[in-house]
Amino acid sequence: MYQPAIDLDAVTAIDMHVHIEVDDHGHASLPAPLVAAVSKYFRTDGPRPAVDAVARYYRERDMAAVVFTVDAGTQLKHPPLSSVDIARAAAEHADVLIPFGSVDPRTGGAALDLAARLIEQEGVRGFKFHPTVQGFDPSHDEYAPLWALIARAGLPVIFHTGQTGIGAGLPGGYGLRLGLSNPMLLDPVAADFPDLQIVMAHPSVPWQDEALSVATHKPNTWIDLSGWSPKYFPAELVRHANSVLKRRVLFGTDYPLLTPERWLRDVAATDLRPDVLPGILKDNAARLLGLARERGEEAP
C-alpha cells in the first residue's frame, strides 16, 4: 500500500499533473488514433514513459510528481490502464511519486467499488477525471455518490477543464464534447461538497473567466497551471495567481507532453511574481496533498 516518503526540504517542486500513458506491457491509455492526434496537437512524438521511467525522470530533477491515468473505458471502448497497478508501482518510488486513482464514472456502482478499493487498499492520494474524454457531466446528480465517497476520504480530485488536444483534428473530434469540461460544471460540485478539494486543471481556455469566478467564489477549488507553456497564460490568470488565488494555484506540466524544463524556462518570461512562485511550485501542493500536515504544518 502506498505511503508517501517525500522529503519536502529535498524537492524543489511538486508537479501536480503527470500522465502515465503506457503500462509495463506496452498497452497505451488511449486508442492509437487519439495518441497520434494528441502528439500532432502538442507537436511532440516523444516517448510515453511508464511509471519507473517517470520516477527516474523526476528524481533526477529533485522534483515530486502526482501520477495518474484516465479511465475512459465506456466512452472510448478501449481498456484503460490499471490505477491499481499505477498505485503499486508508485509505492516503489514513494520518495518522488504520488499516485492518484481514476475510475469511469459511467460504470455506476463499479466505479464506487473501485474507488473505495483504491483508497482503502492501495492508498491513492486523490483522483483524476476528464469529463470530455470520459463523456460525462460532473454536475449531474447521478455522480454525487462518487464525489461524496472521495470527500469522506478527505482526498482531492483533479478535473480536466477547457479545451483538449485529445481528439483534436479527427472527424467530429472523435465524438468528444468540449462543453463537458467547462469549469462552471464544477461549481455545483464545489457547492454541494464544500469539504471536497477540487483542482481545475489547466488554463481553462476558452473559459478562463469562468474558472477564475469559481475559484474566487468557492474556497475549496484550486487551479493547476498544466498543459500550456506559461508564456501563453491569460493575463487574468496571472493577475489572480499573483493575488487573491496565490495560495490555490499549483504547478503542473502535463508531462510527457510538456516538460518541467520547458515550463520553468518559460515562466521566467511571465509576470508571475518571484515571491508567489515558491507557493505555486511546491508549498500549495504540499498543503493540498496533506504532506505539509504530516510534518505539522497547516492544511488547506
PDB file of C-alpha atoms in Angstrom:
ATOM      1  CA  MET A   1       0.000   0.000   0.000  1.00  0.00           C
ATOM      2  CA  TYR A   2       1.333   3.404  -0.932  1.00  0.00           C
ATOM      3  CA  GLN A   3       2.718   5.559   1.870  1.00  0.00           C
ATOM      4  CA  PRO A   4       4.348   8.883   0.929  1.00  0.00           C
ATOM      5  CA  ALA A   5       8.042   9.261   1.740  1.00  0.00           C
ATOM      6  CA  ILE A   6       8.697  12.660   0.177  1.00  0.00           C
ATOM      7  CA  ASP A   7      11.233  14.923   1.838  1.00  0.00           C
ATOM      8  CA  LEU A   8       9.730  18.364   1.266  1.00  0.00           C
ATOM      9  CA  ASP A   9      13.045  20.030   2.037  1.00  0.00           C
ATOM     10  CA  ALA A  10      14.792  17.995  -0.651  1.00  0.00           C
ATOM     11  CA  VAL A  11      12.371  18.554  -3.545  1.00  0.00           C
ATOM     12  CA  THR A  12      12.261  21.826  -5.451  1.00  0.00           C
ATOM     13  CA  ALA A  13       8.764  21.378  -6.879  1.00  0.00           C
ATOM     14  CA  ILE A  14       5.692  19.133  -6.940  1.00  0.00           C
ATOM     15  CA  ASP A  15       4.301  18.580 -10.420  1.00  0.00           C
ATOM     16  CA  MET A  16       0.558  18.114  -9.906  1.00  0.00           C
ATOM     17  CA  HIS A  17      -0.198  16.812 -13.391  1.00  0.00           C
ATOM     18  CA  VAL A  18       1.757  13.869 -14.829  1.00  0.00           C
ATOM     19  CA  HIS A  19       0.150  11.283 -17.097  1.00  0.00           C
ATOM     20  CA  ILE A  20       1.033   7.619 -17.141  1.00  0.00           C
ATOM     21  CA  GLU A  21       0.172   6.754 -20.739  1.00  0.00           C
ATOM     22  CA  VAL A  22       1.596   3.257 -21.100  1.00  0.00           C
ATOM     23  CA  ASP A  23       1.998   0.272 -18.797  1.00  0.00           C
ATOM     24  CA  ASP A  24       4.901  -2.131 -18.458  1.00  0.00           C
ATOM     25  CA  HIS A  25       3.386  -4.347 -21.169  1.00  0.00           C
ATOM     26  CA  GLY A  26       3.196  -1.543 -23.740  1.00  0.00           C
ATOM     27  CA  HIS A  27      -0.581  -1.060 -23.503  1.00  0.00           C
ATOM     28  CA  ALA A  28      -1.480   2.592 -24.147  1.00  0.00           C
ATOM     29  CA  SER A  29      -4.068   4.534 -22.194  1.00  0.00           C
ATOM     30  CA  LEU A  30      -5.672   5.835 -25.422  1.00  0.00           C
ATOM     31  CA  PRO A  31      -6.603   4.227 -28.745  1.00  0.00           C
ATOM     32  CA  ALA A  32      -3.943   4.647 -31.439  1.00  0.00           C
ATOM     33  CA  PRO A  33      -5.815   7.371 -33.410  1.00  0.00           C
ATOM     34  CA  LEU A  34      -6.039   9.517 -30.288  1.00  0.00           C
ATOM     35  CA  VAL A  35      -2.362   9.010 -29.439  1.00  0.00           C
ATOM     36  CA  ALA A  36      -1.436  10.225 -32.927  1.00  0.00           C
ATOM     37  CA  ALA A  37      -3.833  13.176 -32.776  1.00  0.00           C
ATOM     38  CA  VAL A  38      -2.644  14.434 -29.402  1.00  0.00           C
ATOM     39  CA  SER A  39       1.001  14.103 -30.456  1.00  0.00           C
ATOM     40  CA  LYS A  40       0.269  16.228 -33.516  1.00  0.00           C
ATOM     41  CA  TYR A  41      -1.638  18.778 -31.421  1.00  0.00           C
ATOM     42  CA  PHE A  42       1.238  19.186 -28.970  1.00  0.00           C
ATOM     43  CA  ARG A  43       3.859  18.838 -31.728  1.00  0.00           C
ATOM     44  CA  THR A  44       5.606  16.033 -29.946  1.00  0.00           C
ATOM     45  CA  ASP A  45       6.227  12.420 -30.815  1.00  0.00           C
ATOM     46  CA  GLY A  46       8.415  11.726 -27.818  1.00  0.00           C
ATOM     47  CA  PRO A  47       8.318   8.566 -25.716  1.00  0.00           C
ATOM     48  CA  ARG A  48       5.463   7.755 -23.359  1.00  0.00           C
ATOM     49  CA  PRO A  49       7.280   6.547 -20.235  1.00  0.00           C
ATOM     50  CA  ALA A  50       5.876   4.023 -17.777  1.00  0.00           C
ATOM     51  CA  VAL A  51       5.922   4.573 -14.010  1.00  0.00           C
ATOM     52  CA  ASP A  52       9.519   3.527 -13.315  1.00  0.00           C
ATOM     53  CA  ALA A  53      10.872   5.835 -16.018  1.00  0.00           C
ATOM     54  CA  VAL A  54       8.736   8.735 -14.773  1.00  0.00           C
ATOM     55  CA  ALA A  55      10.109   8.205 -11.272  1.00  0.00           C
ATOM     56  CA  ARG A  56      13.695   8.281 -12.521  1.00  0.00           C
ATOM     57  CA  TYR A  57      12.992  11.426 -14.546  1.00  0.00           C
ATOM     58  CA  TYR A  58      11.603  13.363 -11.585  1.00  0.00           C
ATOM     59  CA  ARG A  59      14.163  12.035  -9.108  1.00  0.00           C
ATOM     60  CA  GLU A  60      16.965  13.297 -11.354  1.00  0.00           C
ATOM     61  CA  ARG A  61      15.362  16.754 -11.221  1.00  0.00           C
ATOM     62  CA  ASP A  62      14.771  16.778  -7.448  1.00  0.00           C
ATOM     63  CA  MET A  63      11.034  17.004  -8.021  1.00  0.00           C
ATOM     64  CA  ALA A  64       7.989  15.041  -6.923  1.00  0.00           C
ATOM     65  CA  ALA A  65       5.079  14.236  -9.229  1.00  0.00           C
ATOM     66  CA  VAL A  66       1.399  13.351  -8.980  1.00  0.00           C
ATOM     67  CA  VAL A  67       0.843  10.478 -11.431  1.00  0.00           C
ATOM     68  CA  PHE A  68      -2.379   9.080 -12.868  1.00  0.00           C
ATOM     69  CA  THR A  69      -4.217   7.697 -15.857  1.00  0.00           C
ATOM     70  CA  VAL A  70      -7.770   8.387 -17.033  1.00  0.00           C
ATOM     71  CA  ASP A  71     -10.271   5.511 -17.051  1.00  0.00           C
ATOM     72  CA  ALA A  72     -12.499   6.212 -20.057  1.00  0.00           C
ATOM     73  CA  GLY A  73     -13.392   2.658 -20.970  1.00  0.00           C
ATOM     74  CA  THR A  74     -17.079   3.369 -21.604  1.00  0.00           C
ATOM     75  CA  GLN A  75     -16.576   6.400 -23.830  1.00  0.00           C
ATOM     76  CA  LEU A  76     -13.507   5.231 -25.756  1.00  0.00           C
ATOM     77  CA  LYS A  77     -14.305   1.498 -25.818  1.00  0.00           C
ATOM     78  CA  HIS A  78     -10.643   0.943 -25.009  1.00  0.00           C
ATOM     79  CA  PRO A  79      -9.289  -0.919 -21.963  1.00  0.00           C
ATOM     80  CA  PRO A  80      -7.834   1.609 -19.505  1.00  0.00           C
ATOM     81  CA  LEU A  81      -4.567   1.351 -17.675  1.00  0.00           C
ATOM     82  CA  SER A  82      -4.903  -0.035 -14.170  1.00  0.00           C
ATOM     83  CA  SER A  83      -4.927   2.555 -11.387  1.00  0.00           C
ATOM     84  CA  VAL A  84      -4.202  -0.315  -9.002  1.00  0.00           C
ATOM     85  CA  ASP A  85      -1.010  -1.119 -10.900  1.00  0.00           C
ATOM     86  CA  ILE A  86      -0.029   2.558 -11.008  1.00  0.00           C
ATOM     87  CA  ALA A  87      -0.528   2.914  -7.253  1.00  0.00           C
ATOM     88  CA  ARG A  88       1.542  -0.195  -6.554  1.00  0.00           C
ATOM     89  CA  ALA A  89       4.321   0.934  -8.869  1.00  0.00           C
ATOM     90  CA  ALA A  90       4.290   4.399  -7.272  1.00  0.00           C
ATOM     91  CA  ALA A  91       4.693   2.746  -3.867  1.00  0.00           C
ATOM     92  CA  GLU A  92       8.104   1.559  -5.064  1.00  0.00           C
ATOM     93  CA  HIS A  93       9.033   5.206  -5.703  1.00  0.00           C
ATOM     94  CA  ALA A  94       7.298   6.885  -2.779  1.00  0.00           C
ATOM     95  CA  ASP A  95      10.150   9.386  -2.440  1.00  0.00           C
ATOM     96  CA  VAL A  96       9.084  11.112  -5.672  1.00  0.00           C
ATOM     97  CA  LEU A  97       5.691   9.807  -6.838  1.00  0.00           C
ATOM     98  CA  ILE A  98       2.181  10.461  -5.521  1.00  0.00           C
ATOM     99  CA  PRO A  99      -0.471   8.207  -7.102  1.00  0.00           C
ATOM    100  CA  PHE A 100      -3.978   9.411  -7.934  1.00  0.00           C
ATOM    101  CA  GLY A 101      -6.670   6.944  -8.964  1.00  0.00           C
ATOM    102  CA  SER A 102      -9.130   7.163 -11.812  1.00  0.00           C
ATOM    103  CA  VAL A 103     -12.455   5.383 -12.217  1.00  0.00           C
ATOM    104  CA  ASP A 104     -15.027   5.505 -15.002  1.00  0.00           C
ATOM    105  CA  PRO A 105     -17.993   7.413 -13.515  1.00  0.00           C
ATOM    106  CA  ARG A 106     -20.341   5.917 -16.081  1.00  0.00           C
ATOM    107  CA  THR A 107     -19.945   2.444 -14.582  1.00  0.00           C
ATOM    108  CA  GLY A 108     -22.068   3.353 -11.560  1.00  0.00           C
ATOM    109  CA  GLY A 109     -21.636   1.022  -8.613  1.00  0.00           C
ATOM    110  CA  ALA A 110     -18.485  -0.485 -10.106  1.00  0.00           C
ATOM    111  CA  ALA A 111     -16.866   2.965 -10.037  1.00  0.00           C
ATOM    112  CA  LEU A 112     -17.737   3.341  -6.362  1.00  0.00           C
ATOM    113  CA  ASP A 113     -16.341  -0.101  -5.540  1.00  0.00           C
ATOM    114  CA  LEU A 114     -13.093   0.550  -7.399  1.00  0.00           C
ATOM    115  CA  ALA A 115     -12.703   3.999  -5.848  1.00  0.00           C
ATOM    116  CA  ALA A 116     -13.156   2.523  -2.376  1.00  0.00           C
ATOM    117  CA  ARG A 117     -10.577  -0.187  -3.136  1.00  0.00           C
ATOM    118  CA  LEU A 118      -8.086   2.366  -4.432  1.00  0.00           C
ATOM    119  CA  ILE A 119      -8.488   4.407  -1.257  1.00  0.00           C
ATOM    120  CA  GLU A 120      -8.622   1.662   1.342  1.00  0.00           C
ATOM    121  CA  GLN A 121      -6.289  -0.967  -0.102  1.00  0.00           C
ATOM    122  CA  GLU A 122      -3.929   0.918  -2.407  1.00  0.00           C
ATOM    123  CA  GLY A 123      -3.561   4.252  -0.590  1.00  0.00           C
ATOM    124  CA  VAL A 124      -4.134   6.625  -3.515  1.00  0.00           C
ATOM    125  CA  ARG A 125      -3.869  10.285  -2.513  1.00  0.00           C
ATOM    126  CA  GLY A 126      -6.555  11.665  -4.825  1.00  0.00           C
ATOM    127  CA  PHE A 127      -8.452  11.102  -8.077  1.00  0.00           C
ATOM    128  CA  LYS A 128      -8.311  12.377 -11.670  1.00  0.00           C
ATOM    129  CA  PHE A 129     -11.262  12.821 -14.037  1.00  0.00           C
ATOM    130  CA  HIS A 130     -11.542  14.094 -17.616  1.00  0.00           C
ATOM    131  CA  PRO A 131     -15.213  14.877 -18.341  1.00  0.00           C
ATOM    132  CA  THR A 132     -14.665  15.316 -22.090  1.00  0.00           C
ATOM    133  CA  VAL A 133     -12.716  12.093 -22.602  1.00  0.00           C
ATOM    134  CA  GLN A 134     -14.884  10.135 -20.156  1.00  0.00           C
ATOM    135  CA  GLY A 135     -18.085  11.584 -21.633  1.00  0.00           C
ATOM    136  CA  PHE A 136     -19.916  12.728 -18.504  1.00  0.00           C
ATOM    137  CA  ASP A 137     -21.271  15.893 -16.898  1.00  0.00           C
ATOM    138  CA  PRO A 138     -19.808  16.145 -13.377  1.00  0.00           C
ATOM    139  CA  SER A 139     -22.692  18.332 -12.202  1.00  0.00           C
ATOM    140  CA  HIS A 140     -25.298  15.593 -12.700  1.00  0.00           C
ATOM    141  CA  ASP A 141     -26.763  14.138  -9.515  1.00  0.00           C
ATOM    142  CA  GLU A 142     -26.020  10.569 -10.574  1.00  0.00           C
ATOM    143  CA  TYR A 143     -22.327  11.176  -9.839  1.00  0.00           C
ATOM    144  CA  ALA A 144     -22.875  12.706  -6.398  1.00  0.00           C
ATOM    145  CA  PRO A 145     -22.253   9.391  -4.556  1.00  0.00           C
ATOM    146  CA  LEU A 146     -18.776   9.258  -6.097  1.00  0.00           C
ATOM    147  CA  TRP A 147     -17.938  12.820  -5.023  1.00  0.00           C
ATOM    148  CA  ALA A 148     -19.320  12.046  -1.557  1.00  0.00           C
ATOM    149  CA  LEU A 149     -17.110   8.953  -1.227  1.00  0.00           C
ATOM    150  CA  ILE A 150     -13.984  10.899  -2.188  1.00  0.00           C
ATOM    151  CA  ALA A 151     -14.931  13.788   0.103  1.00  0.00           C
ATOM    152  CA  ARG A 152     -15.406  11.417   3.062  1.00  0.00           C
ATOM    153  CA  ALA A 153     -11.913  10.084   2.451  1.00  0.00           C
ATOM    154  CA  GLY A 154     -10.531  13.625   2.620  1.00  0.00           C
ATOM    155  CA  LEU A 155      -8.859  13.338  -0.774  1.00  0.00           C
ATOM    156  CA  PRO A 156      -8.568  15.964  -3.533  1.00  0.00           C
ATOM    157  CA  VAL A 157      -9.825  15.478  -7.062  1.00  0.00           C
ATOM    158  CA  ILE A 158      -8.405  16.856 -10.317  1.00  0.00           C
ATOM    159  CA  PHE A 159     -10.794  17.617 -13.179  1.00  0.00           C
ATOM    160  CA  HIS A 160      -9.623  18.449 -16.672  1.00  0.00           C
ATOM    161  CA  THR A 161     -11.072  21.801 -17.752  1.00  0.00           C
ATOM    162  CA  GLY A 162     -11.008  23.697 -21.030  1.00  0.00           C
ATOM    163  CA  GLN A 163     -10.021  22.573 -24.483  1.00  0.00           C
ATOM    164  CA  THR A 164      -8.222  19.295 -25.003  1.00  0.00           C
ATOM    165  CA  GLY A 165      -5.767  18.060 -27.596  1.00  0.00           C
ATOM    166  CA  ILE A 166      -7.294  14.589 -27.320  1.00  0.00           C
ATOM    167  CA  GLY A 167      -9.336  14.064 -30.474  1.00  0.00           C
ATOM    168  CA  ALA A 168      -8.286  17.401 -31.964  1.00  0.00           C
ATOM    169  CA  GLY A 169      -8.337  17.339 -35.765  1.00  0.00           C
ATOM    170  CA  LEU A 170     -10.111  13.987 -36.039  1.00  0.00           C
ATOM    171  CA  PRO A 171     -13.571  13.758 -37.668  1.00  0.00           C
ATOM    172  CA  GLY A 172     -16.056  15.107 -35.147  1.00  0.00           C
ATOM    173  CA  GLY A 173     -13.227  15.362 -32.630  1.00  0.00           C
ATOM    174  CA  TYR A 174     -13.623  11.578 -32.162  1.00  0.00           C
ATOM    175  CA  GLY A 175     -17.078  12.321 -30.754  1.00  0.00           C
ATOM    176  CA  LEU A 176     -15.640  14.077 -27.691  1.00  0.00           C
ATOM    177  CA  ARG A 177     -17.576  17.086 -26.348  1.00  0.00           C
ATOM    178  CA  LEU A 178     -15.593  20.075 -25.149  1.00  0.00           C
ATOM    179  CA  GLY A 179     -18.518  21.598 -23.241  1.00  0.00           C
ATOM    180  CA  LEU A 180     -18.352  18.843 -20.619  1.00  0.00           C
ATOM    181  CA  SER A 181     -15.080  20.413 -19.452  1.00  0.00           C
ATOM    182  CA  ASN A 182     -16.475  23.885 -18.824  1.00  0.00           C
ATOM    183  CA  PRO A 183     -15.313  24.671 -15.267  1.00  0.00           C
ATOM    184  CA  MET A 184     -18.743  26.107 -14.467  1.00  0.00           C
ATOM    185  CA  LEU A 185     -19.993  22.494 -14.346  1.00  0.00           C
ATOM    186  CA  LEU A 186     -17.776  22.060 -11.277  1.00  0.00           C
ATOM    187  CA  ASP A 187     -19.409  24.948  -9.424  1.00  0.00           C
ATOM    188  CA  PRO A 188     -22.387  22.843  -8.200  1.00  0.00           C
ATOM    189  CA  VAL A 189     -19.998  20.064  -7.177  1.00  0.00           C
ATOM    190  CA  ALA A 190     -17.977  22.545  -5.108  1.00  0.00           C
ATOM    191  CA  ALA A 191     -21.192  23.954  -3.645  1.00  0.00           C
ATOM    192  CA  ASP A 192     -22.678  20.590  -2.692  1.00  0.00           C
ATOM    193  CA  PHE A 193     -19.402  19.160  -1.339  1.00  0.00           C
ATOM    194  CA  PRO A 194     -17.627  22.043   0.416  1.00  0.00           C
ATOM    195  CA  ASP A 195     -15.089  19.674   2.007  1.00  0.00           C
ATOM    196  CA  LEU A 196     -14.052  18.240  -1.361  1.00  0.00           C
ATOM    197  CA  GLN A 197     -10.898  19.928  -2.629  1.00  0.00           C
ATOM    198  CA  ILE A 198     -11.333  20.358  -6.398  1.00  0.00           C
ATOM    199  CA  VAL A 199      -8.456  21.143  -8.745  1.00  0.00           C
ATOM    200  CA  MET A 200      -9.460  22.677 -12.081  1.00  0.00           C
ATOM    201  CA  ALA A 201      -6.659  21.541 -14.353  1.00  0.00           C
ATOM    202  CA  HIS A 202      -5.094  23.796 -16.976  1.00  0.00           C
ATOM    203  CA  PRO A 203      -5.747  27.329 -18.087  1.00  0.00           C
ATOM    204  CA  SER A 204      -9.418  26.707 -18.935  1.00  0.00           C
ATOM    205  CA  VAL A 205      -9.408  28.120 -22.475  1.00  0.00           C
ATOM    206  CA  PRO A 206     -11.946  29.297 -23.644  1.00  0.00           C
ATOM    207  CA  TRP A 207     -13.497  29.504 -20.171  1.00  0.00           C
ATOM    208  CA  GLN A 208     -10.707  31.106 -18.165  1.00  0.00           C
ATOM    209  CA  ASP A 209     -13.011  33.721 -16.637  1.00  0.00           C
ATOM    210  CA  GLU A 210     -15.440  31.003 -15.543  1.00  0.00           C
ATOM    211  CA  ALA A 211     -12.623  29.109 -13.788  1.00  0.00           C
ATOM    212  CA  LEU A 212     -11.444  32.251 -12.015  1.00  0.00           C
ATOM    213  CA  SER A 213     -15.002  33.039 -10.984  1.00  0.00           C
ATOM    214  CA  VAL A 214     -15.483  29.577  -9.470  1.00  0.00           C
ATOM    215  CA  ALA A 215     -12.097  29.687  -7.742  1.00  0.00           C
ATOM    216  CA  THR A 216     -12.649  33.107  -6.176  1.00  0.00           C
ATOM    217  CA  HIS A 217     -16.153  32.149  -5.006  1.00  0.00           C
ATOM    218  CA  LYS A 218     -15.516  28.598  -3.776  1.00  0.00           C
ATOM    219  CA  PRO A 219     -12.537  28.295  -1.397  1.00  0.00           C
ATOM    220  CA  ASN A 220     -12.399  24.522  -1.933  1.00  0.00           C
ATOM    221  CA  THR A 221     -11.337  24.977  -5.571  1.00  0.00           C
ATOM    222  CA  TRP A 222      -7.825  25.251  -6.992  1.00  0.00           C
ATOM    223  CA  ILE A 223      -6.227  25.770 -10.419  1.00  0.00           C
ATOM    224  CA  ASP A 224      -3.252  23.874 -11.803  1.00  0.00           C
ATOM    225  CA  LEU A 225      -1.113  25.508 -14.487  1.00  0.00           C
ATOM    226  CA  SER A 226      -0.506  22.450 -16.650  1.00  0.00           C
ATOM    227  CA  GLY A 227      -0.927  21.799 -20.327  1.00  0.00           C
ATOM    228  CA  TRP A 228       0.193  25.207 -21.604  1.00  0.00           C
ATOM    229  CA  SER A 229       3.546  26.909 -21.739  1.00  0.00           C
ATOM    230  CA  PRO A 230       3.451  29.739 -19.167  1.00  0.00           C
ATOM    231  CA  LYS A 231       4.121  32.258 -21.929  1.00  0.00           C
ATOM    232  CA  TYR A 232       0.569  31.592 -23.162  1.00  0.00           C
ATOM    233  CA  PHE A 233      -1.135  32.070 -19.782  1.00  0.00           C
ATOM    234  CA  PRO A 234      -4.023  34.550 -19.996  1.00  0.00           C
ATOM    235  CA  ALA A 235      -3.276  37.857 -18.257  1.00  0.00           C
ATOM    236  CA  GLU A 236      -6.232  37.483 -15.889  1.00  0.00           C
ATOM    237  CA  LEU A 237      -4.965  34.090 -14.741  1.00  0.00           C
ATOM    238  CA  VAL A 238      -1.563  35.579 -13.958  1.00  0.00           C
ATOM    239  CA  ARG A 239      -3.160  38.513 -12.129  1.00  0.00           C
ATOM    240  CA  HIS A 240      -5.238  36.206  -9.916  1.00  0.00           C
ATOM    241  CA  ALA A 241      -2.268  33.875  -9.312  1.00  0.00           C
ATOM    242  CA  ASN A 242      -0.289  36.877  -8.098  1.00  0.00           C
ATOM    243  CA  SER A 243      -3.004  37.981  -5.683  1.00  0.00           C
ATOM    244  CA  VAL A 244      -6.286  36.501  -4.450  1.00  0.00           C
ATOM    245  CA  LEU A 245      -5.545  32.927  -5.613  1.00  0.00           C
ATOM    246  CA  LYS A 246      -1.833  32.746  -4.834  1.00  0.00           C
ATOM    247  CA  ARG A 247      -2.398  30.033  -2.189  1.00  0.00           C
ATOM    248  CA  ARG A 248      -4.582  27.899  -4.503  1.00  0.00           C
ATOM    249  CA  VAL A 249      -2.601  27.864  -7.735  1.00  0.00           C
ATOM    250  CA  LEU A 250      -0.437  24.820  -8.481  1.00  0.00           C
ATOM    251  CA  PHE A 251       2.495  23.916 -10.689  1.00  0.00           C
ATOM    252  CA  GLY A 252       1.734  21.229 -13.258  1.00  0.00           C
ATOM    253  CA  THR A 253       3.122  20.289 -16.652  1.00  0.00           C
ATOM    254  CA  ASP A 254       1.038  17.600 -18.402  1.00  0.00           C
ATOM    255  CA  TYR A 255       4.249  15.582 -18.761  1.00  0.00           C
ATOM    256  CA  PRO A 256       5.230  13.897 -21.048  1.00  0.00           C
ATOM    257  CA  LEU A 257       3.535  16.369 -23.421  1.00  0.00           C
ATOM    258  CA  LEU A 258       5.100  19.364 -21.673  1.00  0.00           C
ATOM    259  CA  THR A 259       8.305  19.058 -19.653  1.00  0.00           C
ATOM    260  CA  PRO A 260       9.235  20.726 -16.360  1.00  0.00           C
ATOM    261  CA  GLU A 261      12.258  22.277 -18.068  1.00  0.00           C
ATOM    262  CA  ARG A 262      10.057  23.969 -20.660  1.00  0.00           C
ATOM    263  CA  TRP A 263       7.606  25.179 -18.002  1.00  0.00           C
ATOM    264  CA  LEU A 264      10.332  26.604 -15.755  1.00  0.00           C
ATOM    265  CA  ARG A 265      12.147  28.244 -18.642  1.00  0.00           C
ATOM    266  CA  ASP A 266       9.019  29.903 -19.985  1.00  0.00           C
ATOM    267  CA  VAL A 267       7.666  31.026 -16.613  1.00  0.00           C
ATOM    268  CA  ALA A 268      10.620  33.424 -16.380  1.00  0.00           C
ATOM    269  CA  ALA A 269       9.074  35.368 -19.267  1.00  0.00           C
ATOM    270  CA  THR A 270       5.745  35.867 -17.464  1.00  0.00           C
ATOM    271  CA  ASP A 271       4.592  38.399 -14.899  1.00  0.00           C
ATOM    272  CA  LEU A 272       4.200  35.777 -12.182  1.00  0.00           C
ATOM    273  CA  ARG A 273       5.889  37.354  -9.163  1.00  0.00           C
ATOM    274  CA  PRO A 274       9.019  35.706  -7.738  1.00  0.00           C
ATOM    275  CA  ASP A 275       7.534  35.827  -4.234  1.00  0.00           C
ATOM    276  CA  VAL A 276       4.489  33.723  -5.257  1.00  0.00           C
ATOM    277  CA  LEU A 277       6.430  31.089  -7.216  1.00  0.00           C
ATOM    278  CA  PRO A 278       7.570  29.042  -4.173  1.00  0.00           C
ATOM    279  CA  GLY A 279       3.913  28.554  -3.239  1.00  0.00           C
ATOM    280  CA  ILE A 280       2.941  27.643  -6.788  1.00  0.00           C
ATOM    281  CA  LEU A 281       5.870  25.288  -7.303  1.00  0.00           C
ATOM    282  CA  LYS A 282       5.663  23.355  -4.042  1.00  0.00           C
ATOM    283  CA  ASP A 283       4.085  24.803  -0.912  1.00  0.00           C
ATOM    284  CA  ASN A 284       0.465  24.943  -2.099  1.00  0.00           C
ATOM    285  CA  ALA A 285       0.600  21.354  -3.344  1.00  0.00           C
ATOM    286  CA  ALA A 286       2.173  20.205  -0.081  1.00  0.00           C
ATOM    287  CA  ARG A 287      -0.805  21.636   1.821  1.00  0.00           C
ATOM    288  CA  LEU A 288      -3.370  20.234  -0.605  1.00  0.00           C
ATOM    289  CA  LEU A 289      -1.866  16.741  -0.579  1.00  0.00           C
ATOM    290  CA  GLY A 290      -1.516  16.604   3.196  1.00  0.00           C
ATOM    291  CA  LEU A 291       2.272  16.443   3.024  1.00  0.00           C
ATOM    292  CA  ALA A 292       2.652  19.658   4.979  1.00  0.00           C
ATOM    293  CA  ARG A 293       0.159  18.477   7.590  1.00  0.00           C
ATOM    294  CA  GLU A 294       2.167  15.319   8.119  1.00  0.00           C
ATOM    295  CA  ARG A 295       5.058  17.403   9.331  1.00  0.00           C
ATOM    296  CA  GLY A 296       2.888  19.661  11.493  1.00  0.00           C
ATOM    297  CA  GLU A 297       2.017  22.462   9.079  1.00  0.00           C
ATOM    298  CA  GLU A 298      -1.437  23.813   8.228  1.00  0.00           C
ATOM    299  CA  ALA A 299      -3.899  22.044   5.921  1.00  0.00           C
ATOM    300  CA  PRO A 300      -5.884  23.769   3.126  1.00  0.00           C
TER     301      PRO A 300
END
